[in-house]
Amino acid sequence: MRGSGGSRRRPLLYLDVDGPLNPYAAKPERRPAGYATHRMKPQGWLDQHPGEPAAYVKPLRVWLNEEHGRRLLELGRRYDLVWATTWGAEANTYIGPVLGLPELPVVEWPGETARAGAAERSGTGARPGVDRDPGADGTSWPAGLFWKTPHLVEHAAGRPFAWVDDELTAVDRTFVTRRHGPHALLHRVDPRLGLREPDFTTLAEFARTGTRPGGDTGTVG
């Protein structure tokens, strides 16, 4: 995988869908303020119901906040926005249009890893650690490492980047610092709440200075 086009100095902003944009973990009867409910049947969702006719598959409930689109477009003045989600290219079909986003580049995950990670779309099931997904040289990654992390380090190819996701931990921070260097912001978003104003402030500050508010560089938010 190679990094997206654009200036080597312009940071990437990797966007997860489920958690940051779709607060799937919020209580079903308590849709977060500002969100609208959408019912979708992306192919990735249908694939999780093998043998069941598409017409009988219950649509996936997705909560989206159109204000997020405006805020992401503002950040797009400083970042190159990239989908980093198991929705894959379907994020451009189902999520982007609702938020008013243009078609964005998409990180392509290895096939087996992508299928394993698709559980995050439903908000159920454990997220697989990459210790069960060995690297290209046959070695295993550290236990507890999020399966997306090594692939995004490879995709960034040395460019500064920020990444919003609901599955980030200190293990990922350490891995990125060692493999990529300090110019990365791993910002965890609570999947019960989705992106909020402090998150956008943090992302804007990192794009401007390369540090989080408070002076930390390359941390997990």
Coordinates of N, CA and C in Angstrom, one line a residue:
M1 N 0.9 -1.2 0.0 CA 0.0 0.0 0.0 C 0.9 1.2 0.0
R2 N 0.5 2.2 -0.7 CA 1.3 3.4 -0.8 C 0.4 4.6 -0.3
G3 N 1.1 5.6 0.2 CA 0.4 6.8 0.7 C -0.4 7.5 -0.4
S4 N -1.4 8.3 -0.1 CA -2.1 9.0 -1.1 C -1.3 10.1 -1.7
G5 N -1.7 10.7 -2.8 CA -1.0 11.8 -3.4 C -1.0 13.0 -2.6
G6 N -0.3 14.1 -3.1 CA -0.3 15.3 -2.4 C 1.1 15.6 -1.8
S7 N 1.2 16.8 -1.2 CA 2.5 17.2 -0.7 C 2.9 16.2 0.4
R8 N 4.3 16.0 0.4 CA 4.8 15.1 1.5 C 4.6 15.8 2.9
R9 N 4.5 17.1 2.9 CA 4.4 17.8 4.2 C 2.9 17.9 4.6
R10 N 2.0 17.7 3.8 CA 0.6 17.8 4.1 C 0.1 16.5 4.9
P11 N -0.4 16.6 6.1 CA -0.7 15.4 6.8 C -2.0 14.7 6.3
L12 N -2.0 13.4 6.5 CA -3.2 12.6 6.2 C -4.1 12.6 7.4
L13 N -5.4 12.5 7.2 CA -6.4 12.3 8.2 C -7.2 11.1 7.9
Y14 N -6.9 10.0 8.7 CA -7.5 8.7 8.5 C -8.8 8.7 9.3
L15 N -9.9 8.3 8.6 CA -11.3 8.4 9.1 C -11.9 7.0 9.2
D16 N -12.2 6.6 10.5 CA -13.0 5.4 10.7 C -14.5 5.9 10.6
V17 N -15.4 5.0 10.3 CA -16.8 5.3 10.3 C -17.5 4.9 11.6
D18 N -17.4 3.6 11.9 CA -18.1 3.2 13.1 C -17.4 3.5 14.4
G19 N -18.0 4.4 15.1 CA -17.4 5.0 16.3 C -17.3 6.5 16.2
P20 N -16.4 7.0 15.4 CA -16.3 8.4 15.2 C -17.4 9.1 14.5
L21 N -17.9 8.5 13.4 CA -19.0 9.1 12.6 C -20.3 8.5 12.9
N22 N -20.3 7.2 13.2 CA -21.5 6.5 13.6 C -21.4 5.9 15.0
P23 N -21.9 6.6 16.0 CA -21.7 6.2 17.4 C -22.6 5.0 17.8
Y24 N -22.2 3.9 17.2 CA -23.0 2.7 17.3 C -23.2 2.1 18.7
A25 N -22.3 2.5 19.6 CA -22.4 2.0 21.0 C -23.3 2.8 21.9
A26 N -23.9 3.8 21.4 CA -24.9 4.6 22.2 C -26.1 3.7 22.4
K27 N -26.8 3.9 23.5 CA -28.0 3.1 23.7 C -29.0 3.3 22.6
P28 N -29.6 2.3 22.1 CA -30.6 2.4 20.9 C -31.7 3.4 21.2
E29 N -32.1 3.5 22.4 CA -33.2 4.5 22.7 C -32.7 5.9 22.9
R30 N -31.4 6.1 22.9 CA -30.8 7.4 23.2 C -29.9 7.8 22.0
R31 N -30.5 8.1 20.9 CA -29.7 8.5 19.7 C -29.1 9.9 20.1
P32 N -27.8 10.0 19.9 CA -27.1 11.3 20.3 C -27.7 12.5 19.6
A33 N -27.7 13.6 20.3 CA -28.2 14.8 19.7 C -27.5 15.2 18.4
G34 N -28.2 15.7 17.4 CA -27.7 16.1 16.2 C -27.6 15.0 15.1
Y35 N -27.8 13.8 15.5 CA -27.7 12.7 14.6 C -29.1 12.3 14.0
A36 N -29.0 11.8 12.8 CA -30.2 11.3 12.1 C -30.0 9.8 11.9
T37 N -31.1 9.0 11.9 CA -31.0 7.6 11.7 C -31.1 7.2 10.2
H38 N -30.2 6.4 9.7 CA -30.3 5.9 8.3 C -30.3 4.4 8.4
R39 N -30.9 3.8 7.4 CA -31.0 2.4 7.3 C -30.3 2.0 5.9
M40 N -29.3 1.2 6.0 CA -28.4 0.9 4.9 C -28.2 -0.6 4.7
K41 N -28.0 -1.0 3.4 CA -27.6 -2.4 3.1 C -26.4 -2.4 2.2
P42 N -25.3 -2.0 2.7 CA -24.0 -2.1 1.9 C -23.7 -3.5 1.7
Q43 N -22.9 -3.8 0.7 CA -22.6 -5.1 0.3 C -21.8 -5.8 1.5
G44 N -21.0 -5.0 2.1 CA -20.2 -5.6 3.3 C -21.1 -6.1 4.4
W45 N -22.3 -5.5 4.5 CA -23.3 -5.9 5.5 C -24.0 -7.2 5.0
L46 N -24.4 -7.2 3.7 CA -25.0 -8.4 3.2 C -24.1 -9.6 3.2
D47 N -22.8 -9.4 3.1 CA -21.9 -10.5 3.1 C -21.8 -11.1 4.5
Q48 N -22.2 -10.4 5.5 CA -22.3 -11.0 6.9 C -23.5 -11.9 7.1
H49 N -24.4 -12.0 6.1 CA -25.6 -12.8 6.1 C -25.6 -13.8 5.0
P50 N -24.6 -14.7 4.9 CA -24.5 -15.6 3.7 C -25.7 -16.5 3.6
G51 N -26.2 -16.7 2.4 CA -27.3 -17.6 2.2 C -28.7 -16.9 2.4
E52 N -28.7 -15.7 2.9 CA -30.0 -15.0 3.2 C -30.2 -14.0 2.0
P53 N -31.4 -14.1 1.4 CA -31.7 -13.1 0.3 C -31.6 -11.7 0.8
A54 N -31.0 -10.8 0.0 CA -30.8 -9.4 0.4 C -32.1 -8.8 0.8
A55 N -33.2 -9.1 0.2 CA -34.5 -8.5 0.6 C -34.9 -8.8 2.0
Y56 N -34.3 -9.9 2.6 CA -34.7 -10.3 3.9 C -33.7 -9.9 5.0
V57 N -32.6 -9.4 4.5 CA -31.6 -8.9 5.5 C -32.0 -7.6 6.1
K58 N -32.1 -7.6 7.5 CA -32.4 -6.4 8.2 C -31.4 -5.3 7.9
P59 N -31.8 -4.1 7.5 CA -30.8 -3.0 7.2 C -30.0 -2.7 8.4
L60 N -28.8 -2.2 8.2 CA -27.9 -1.8 9.2 C -28.4 -0.4 9.6
R61 N -28.5 -0.2 10.9 CA -28.8 1.1 11.5 C -27.5 1.9 11.6
V62 N -27.5 3.1 11.0 CA -26.4 4.0 11.0 C -26.8 5.4 11.5
W63 N -26.2 5.9 12.5 CA -26.4 7.3 12.9 C -25.4 8.2 12.4
L64 N -25.8 9.3 11.7 CA -24.8 10.2 11.1 C -25.3 11.6 11.4
N65 N -24.3 12.5 11.6 CA -24.5 13.9 11.9 C -23.9 14.7 10.8
E66 N -24.8 15.4 10.0 CA -24.4 16.2 8.8 C -23.4 17.3 9.2
E67 N -23.4 17.8 10.4 CA -22.5 18.8 10.8 C -21.0 18.3 10.7
H68 N -20.9 17.0 10.9 CA -19.5 16.4 10.8 C -18.9 16.6 9.4
G69 N -19.8 16.5 8.4 CA -19.3 16.7 7.1 C -18.7 18.1 6.9
R70 N -19.4 19.1 7.4 CA -18.9 20.5 7.3 C -17.6 20.6 8.0
R71 N -17.5 20.1 9.2 CA -16.2 20.2 10.0 C -15.1 19.4 9.3
L72 N -15.4 18.3 8.7 CA -14.3 17.6 8.0 C -13.9 18.3 6.8
L73 N -14.8 19.0 6.1 CA -14.4 19.8 5.0 C -13.5 20.9 5.4
E74 N -13.7 21.5 6.5 CA -12.8 22.5 7.1 C -11.4 21.9 7.3
L75 N -11.4 20.8 7.9 CA -10.1 20.1 8.2 C -9.4 19.7 6.9
G76 N -10.2 19.5 5.8 CA -9.6 19.2 4.6 C -8.8 20.3 3.9
R77 N -8.9 21.5 4.5 CA -8.0 22.5 4.0 C -6.6 22.3 4.5
R78 N -6.4 21.5 5.5 CA -5.1 21.3 6.1 C -4.6 19.8 6.0
Y79 N -5.6 18.9 5.8 CA -5.3 17.5 5.7 C -5.7 17.0 4.4
D80 N -5.2 15.8 4.0 CA -5.8 15.0 3.0 C -6.6 13.9 3.7
L81 N -7.9 13.9 3.4 CA -8.8 13.0 4.1 C -8.8 11.7 3.4
V82 N -8.8 10.6 4.2 CA -8.7 9.2 3.7 C -9.6 8.3 4.5
W83 N -10.5 7.5 3.9 CA -11.2 6.6 4.6 C -10.3 5.4 5.1
A84 N -10.4 5.1 6.4 CA -9.7 4.0 7.0 C -10.7 3.2 7.8
T85 N -11.5 2.4 7.1 CA -12.7 1.8 7.7 C -13.0 0.5 6.9
T86 N -13.6 -0.5 7.6 CA -14.0 -1.7 7.0 C -15.2 -1.5 6.0
W87 N -15.7 -0.3 6.0 CA -16.7 0.0 4.9 C -16.0 0.1 3.6
G88 N -14.7 0.3 3.6 CA -14.0 0.3 2.3 C -14.6 1.4 1.4
A89 N -14.6 1.1 0.1 CA -15.1 2.0 -0.9 C -16.6 2.4 -0.7
E90 N -17.3 1.5 0.0 CA -18.7 1.8 0.3 C -18.9 3.0 1.2
A91 N -17.8 3.4 1.8 CA -18.0 4.7 2.6 C -18.2 5.9 1.7
N92 N -17.7 5.8 0.4 CA -18.0 6.8 -0.5 C -19.4 6.7 -1.1
T93 N -20.0 5.6 -1.0 CA -21.3 5.3 -1.6 C -22.4 5.7 -0.6
Y94 N -22.2 5.3 0.7 CA -23.2 5.4 1.7 C -23.0 6.5 2.7
I95 N -21.8 6.8 3.1 CA -21.5 7.7 4.2 C -21.2 9.1 3.7
G96 N -20.3 9.2 2.7 CA -19.9 10.5 2.2 C -21.0 11.3 1.7
P97 N -21.9 10.8 0.9 CA -23.0 11.6 0.4 C -23.9 12.2 1.5
V98 N -24.2 11.4 2.5 CA -25.0 11.9 3.6 C -24.3 13.1 4.3
L99 N -23.0 13.1 4.4 CA -22.2 14.1 5.1 C -21.8 15.2 4.2
G100 N -22.1 15.1 2.9 CA -21.7 16.1 2.0 C -20.2 16.1 1.6
L101 N -19.6 15.0 1.7 CA -18.2 14.9 1.4 C -17.9 14.4 0.0
P102 N -16.9 14.9 -0.6 CA -16.5 14.4 -2.0 C -16.0 12.9 -1.9
E103 N -15.8 12.3 -3.0 CA -15.2 11.0 -3.0 C -13.8 11.1 -2.4
L104 N -13.5 10.2 -1.5 CA -12.2 10.3 -0.8 C -11.4 9.0 -1.2
P105 N -10.1 9.1 -1.1 CA -9.3 7.9 -1.2 C -9.6 6.9 -0.1
V106 N -9.4 5.6 -0.3 CA -9.7 4.6 0.6 C -8.5 3.7 0.9
V107 N -8.2 3.4 2.2 CA -7.2 2.4 2.5 C -7.8 1.0 2.2
E108 N -7.0 0.3 1.4 CA -7.4 -1.1 1.1 C -6.7 -2.1 2.0
W109 N -7.6 -2.8 2.8 CA -7.0 -3.8 3.8 C -6.8 -5.1 3.1
P110 N -5.8 -5.9 3.6 CA -5.6 -7.2 3.1 C -6.9 -8.0 3.3
G111 N -7.3 -8.9 2.4 CA -8.6 -9.6 2.4 C -9.0 -10.2 3.7
E112 N -8.1 -11.1 4.2 CA -8.5 -11.8 5.4 C -8.7 -10.8 6.6
T113 N -7.8 -9.9 6.7 CA -7.9 -8.9 7.7 C -9.1 -8.1 7.7
A114 N -9.5 -7.7 6.4 CA -10.7 -6.9 6.3 C -12.0 -7.7 6.7
R115 N -12.0 -8.9 6.3 CA -13.2 -9.8 6.6 C -13.3 -10.0 8.1
A116 N -12.1 -10.1 8.8 CA -12.1 -10.3 10.2 C -12.6 -9.0 10.9
G117 N -12.2 -7.9 10.4 CA -12.5 -6.6 11.0 C -13.9 -6.2 10.7
A118 N -14.6 -6.8 9.8 CA -15.9 -6.3 9.4 C -16.9 -6.4 10.6
A119 N -16.6 -7.1 11.7 CA -17.5 -7.2 12.8 C -17.7 -5.8 13.4
E120 N -16.8 -4.8 13.2 CA -17.0 -3.5 13.8 C -18.1 -2.8 13.1
R121 N -18.5 -3.2 11.9 CA -19.6 -2.5 11.3 C -20.9 -2.8 12.0
S122 N -21.1 -4.0 12.6 CA -22.3 -4.3 13.3 C -22.3 -3.9 14.7
G123 N -21.1 -3.5 15.2 CA -21.0 -3.1 16.6 C -21.0 -4.3 17.5
T124 N -20.8 -5.5 17.0 CA -20.8 -6.7 17.8 C -19.5 -7.5 17.5
G125 N -19.1 -8.3 18.5 CA -18.0 -9.2 18.3 C -16.7 -8.5 18.7
A126 N -15.7 -9.3 19.0 CA -14.4 -8.7 19.4 C -13.7 -8.3 18.2
R127 N -12.9 -7.2 18.4 CA -12.0 -6.7 17.3 C -10.8 -7.6 17.3
P128 N -10.4 -8.2 16.2 CA -9.2 -9.1 16.3 C -7.9 -8.3 16.4
G129 N -7.1 -8.8 17.3 CA -5.7 -8.2 17.4 C -4.8 -8.7 16.3
V130 N -3.9 -7.8 16.0 CA -3.0 -8.2 14.9 C -2.0 -9.2 15.2
D131 N -1.9 -9.6 16.5 CA -1.0 -10.6 16.9 C -1.4 -11.9 16.2
R132 N -2.6 -12.0 15.6 CA -3.1 -13.1 14.9 C -3.0 -12.9 13.4
D133 N -2.4 -11.8 13.0 CA -2.2 -11.4 11.6 C -0.8 -11.1 11.3
P134 N 0.1 -12.0 11.1 CA 1.5 -11.8 11.0 C 1.9 -10.8 9.9
G135 N 3.0 -10.2 10.1 CA 3.5 -9.2 9.1 C 4.1 -10.0 7.9
A136 N 4.5 -9.2 6.9 CA 5.0 -9.7 5.6 C 6.2 -10.7 5.8
D137 N 7.0 -10.4 6.9 CA 8.1 -11.2 7.1 C 7.8 -12.5 7.9
G138 N 6.5 -12.7 8.2 CA 6.2 -13.9 9.0 C 6.2 -13.7 10.5
T139 N 6.6 -12.6 11.0 CA 6.6 -12.4 12.4 C 5.3 -11.8 12.9
S140 N 5.0 -12.0 14.1 CA 3.7 -11.6 14.7 C 3.9 -10.2 15.3
W141 N 2.9 -9.4 15.2 CA 2.9 -8.1 15.8 C 2.6 -8.2 17.3
P142 N 2.8 -7.2 18.1 CA 2.6 -7.2 19.5 C 1.2 -7.6 19.9
A143 N 1.0 -8.4 20.9 CA -0.3 -8.7 21.4 C -1.1 -7.4 21.8
G144 N -2.3 -7.4 21.4 CA -3.1 -6.2 21.7 C -3.1 -5.1 20.7
L145 N -2.2 -5.2 19.7 CA -2.1 -4.2 18.6 C -3.4 -4.3 17.8
F146 N -4.0 -3.1 17.5 CA -5.2 -3.1 16.6 C -4.8 -3.5 15.2
W147 N -5.6 -4.3 14.6 CA -5.2 -4.9 13.3 C -5.0 -3.8 12.2
K148 N -5.6 -2.7 12.3 CA -5.4 -1.6 11.3 C -4.1 -1.0 11.4
T149 N -3.5 -0.9 12.5 CA -2.3 -0.1 12.8 C -1.2 -0.3 11.9
P150 N -0.6 -1.5 11.7 CA 0.5 -1.6 10.9 C 0.2 -1.3 9.4
H151 N -1.0 -1.5 9.0 CA -1.4 -1.2 7.6 C -1.4 0.3 7.3
L152 N -1.8 1.0 8.3 CA -1.9 2.5 8.2 C -0.5 3.1 8.2
V153 N 0.4 2.5 9.0 CA 1.8 3.0 9.1 C 2.4 2.8 7.7
E154 N 2.1 1.6 7.1 CA 2.6 1.4 5.7 C 2.0 2.3 4.7
H155 N 0.7 2.5 4.8 CA 0.0 3.4 3.9 C 0.6 4.8 4.0
A156 N 0.8 5.3 5.2 CA 1.3 6.7 5.3 C 2.7 6.9 4.7
A157 N 3.5 5.9 4.7 CA 4.8 5.9 4.0 C 5.6 7.1 4.5
G158 N 5.6 7.4 5.8 CA 6.4 8.5 6.3 C 5.7 9.8 6.4
R159 N 4.6 10.0 5.9 CA 3.9 11.3 6.0 C 3.3 11.4 7.3
P160 N 3.2 12.7 7.9 CA 2.5 12.9 9.1 C 1.0 12.5 9.0
F161 N 0.4 12.0 10.0 CA -1.0 11.7 9.9 C -1.7 11.8 11.3
A162 N -3.0 12.0 11.2 CA -3.9 11.9 12.3 C -4.8 10.8 12.0
W163 N -5.3 10.1 13.0 CA -6.2 9.0 12.8 C -7.3 9.0 13.9
V164 N -8.5 9.0 13.5 CA -9.6 8.9 14.5 C -10.3 7.5 14.4
D165 N -10.4 6.9 15.5 CA -10.9 5.5 15.6 C -11.3 5.3 17.0
D166 N -12.2 4.3 17.2 CA -12.6 4.0 18.6 C -11.9 2.8 19.2
E167 N -10.8 2.3 18.5 CA -10.2 1.1 19.0 C -8.7 1.3 19.4
L168 N -8.3 2.5 19.5 CA -6.9 2.8 19.7 C -6.5 2.7 21.2
T169 N -5.2 2.2 21.4 CA -4.7 2.1 22.8 C -3.3 2.5 22.8
A170 N -2.7 2.4 24.0 CA -1.2 2.7 24.1 C -0.4 1.8 23.3
V171 N -0.8 0.5 23.1 CA 0.0 -0.4 22.3 C 0.1 0.1 20.9
D172 N -0.9 0.7 20.4 CA -0.8 1.3 19.0 C 0.1 2.5 19.0
R173 N 0.0 3.3 20.0 CA 0.8 4.5 20.1 C 2.3 4.1 20.1
T174 N 2.7 3.1 20.9 CA 4.1 2.7 20.9 C 4.5 2.1 19.6
F175 N 3.7 1.3 19.0 CA 4.0 0.8 17.7 C 4.3 1.9 16.6
V176 N 3.3 2.8 16.6 CA 3.5 3.9 15.6 C 4.7 4.7 15.9
T177 N 5.0 5.0 17.1 CA 6.2 5.8 17.4 C 7.5 5.1 17.0
R178 N 7.5 3.8 17.2 CA 8.7 3.0 16.8 C 8.8 2.8 15.3
R179 N 7.7 2.6 14.6 CA 7.7 2.3 13.2 C 7.6 3.5 12.3
H180 N 7.0 4.6 12.8 CA 6.7 5.7 12.0 C 7.4 7.0 12.4
G181 N 7.6 7.1 13.7 CA 8.2 8.3 14.3 C 7.1 9.1 15.0
P182 N 7.5 10.3 15.5 CA 6.6 11.1 16.4 C 5.5 11.9 15.7
H183 N 5.5 12.0 14.4 CA 4.6 12.9 13.7 C 3.3 12.2 13.3
A184 N 2.6 11.7 14.4 CA 1.3 11.0 14.2 C 0.5 11.3 15.4
L185 N -0.8 11.5 15.2 CA -1.8 11.6 16.3 C -2.8 10.5 16.2
L186 N -2.8 9.6 17.2 CA -3.8 8.6 17.3 C -4.8 9.0 18.3
H187 N -6.0 9.4 17.8 CA -7.0 10.0 18.6 C -8.2 9.1 18.7
R188 N -8.4 8.5 19.9 CA -9.5 7.6 20.2 C -10.8 8.4 20.4
V189 N -11.9 8.0 19.8 CA -13.2 8.6 19.9 C -14.1 7.6 20.6
D190 N -14.8 8.0 21.6 CA -15.8 7.2 22.3 C -16.9 6.8 21.4
P191 N -17.1 5.5 21.1 CA -18.1 5.0 20.2 C -19.6 5.2 20.7
R192 N -19.7 5.7 22.0 CA -21.0 6.0 22.5 C -21.4 7.4 22.1
L193 N -20.4 8.3 21.8 CA -20.6 9.7 21.6 C -20.3 10.2 20.2
G194 N -19.3 9.6 19.5 CA -18.9 10.1 18.2 C -18.0 11.3 18.3
L195 N -17.7 11.8 17.2 CA -16.8 13.0 17.2 C -17.6 14.2 17.8
R196 N -16.9 15.0 18.7 CA -17.4 16.1 19.3 C -16.5 17.3 19.1
E197 N -16.9 18.5 19.6 CA -16.1 19.7 19.4 C -14.6 19.6 19.9
P198 N -14.4 19.0 21.1 CA -13.0 18.9 21.5 C -12.1 18.0 20.5
D199 N -12.8 17.1 19.9 CA -12.0 16.2 18.9 C -11.6 17.0 17.7
F200 N -12.5 17.9 17.2 CA -12.2 18.7 16.1 C -11.1 19.7 16.4
T201 N -11.2 20.3 17.6 CA -10.1 21.2 18.1 C -8.8 20.5 18.1
T202 N -8.7 19.3 18.6 CA -7.5 18.6 18.7 C -6.9 18.3 17.3
L203 N -7.8 17.9 16.4 CA -7.3 17.6 15.0 C -6.8 18.9 14.3
A204 N -7.5 20.0 14.5 CA -7.1 21.3 13.9 C -5.7 21.7 14.5
E205 N -5.5 21.5 15.8 CA -4.3 21.9 16.4 C -3.1 21.1 15.9
F206 N -3.4 19.8 15.8 CA -2.3 18.9 15.3 C -1.9 19.3 13.9
A207 N -2.9 19.6 13.0 CA -2.6 20.0 11.7 C -1.7 21.3 11.6
R208 N -2.0 22.2 12.6 CA -1.3 23.5 12.6 C 0.1 23.4 13.2
T209 N 0.2 22.6 14.2 CA 1.5 22.6 15.0 C 2.2 21.3 15.0
G210 N 1.5 20.2 14.6 CA 2.2 18.9 14.8 C 2.1 18.3 16.2
T211 N 1.4 19.0 17.1 CA 1.2 18.6 18.5 C -0.2 18.7 18.9
R212 N -0.5 17.9 19.9 CA -1.9 18.1 20.6 C -1.9 19.3 21.4
P213 N -3.1 19.9 21.7 CA -3.2 20.9 22.7 C -2.6 20.4 24.0
G214 N -1.7 21.2 24.5 CA -1.0 20.8 25.7 C 0.4 20.4 25.5
G215 N 0.8 20.2 24.2 CA 2.2 20.0 23.8 C 2.6 18.6 23.5
D216 N 1.7 17.6 23.7 CA 2.1 16.2 23.4 C 2.2 16.0 21.9
T217 N 3.1 15.2 21.5 CA 3.2 14.8 20.1 C 3.0 13.4 19.9
G218 N 2.2 13.0 18.9 CA 2.0 11.7 18.5 C 1.4 10.8 19.6
T219 N 0.3 11.3 20.2 CA -0.3 10.6 21.4 C -1.6 10.0 21.0
V220 N -2.1 9.1 21.9 CA -3.4 8.6 21.8 C -4.3 9.5 22.6
G221 N -5.4 10.0 21.9 CA -6.3 10.9 22.6 C -7.3 10.2 23.3

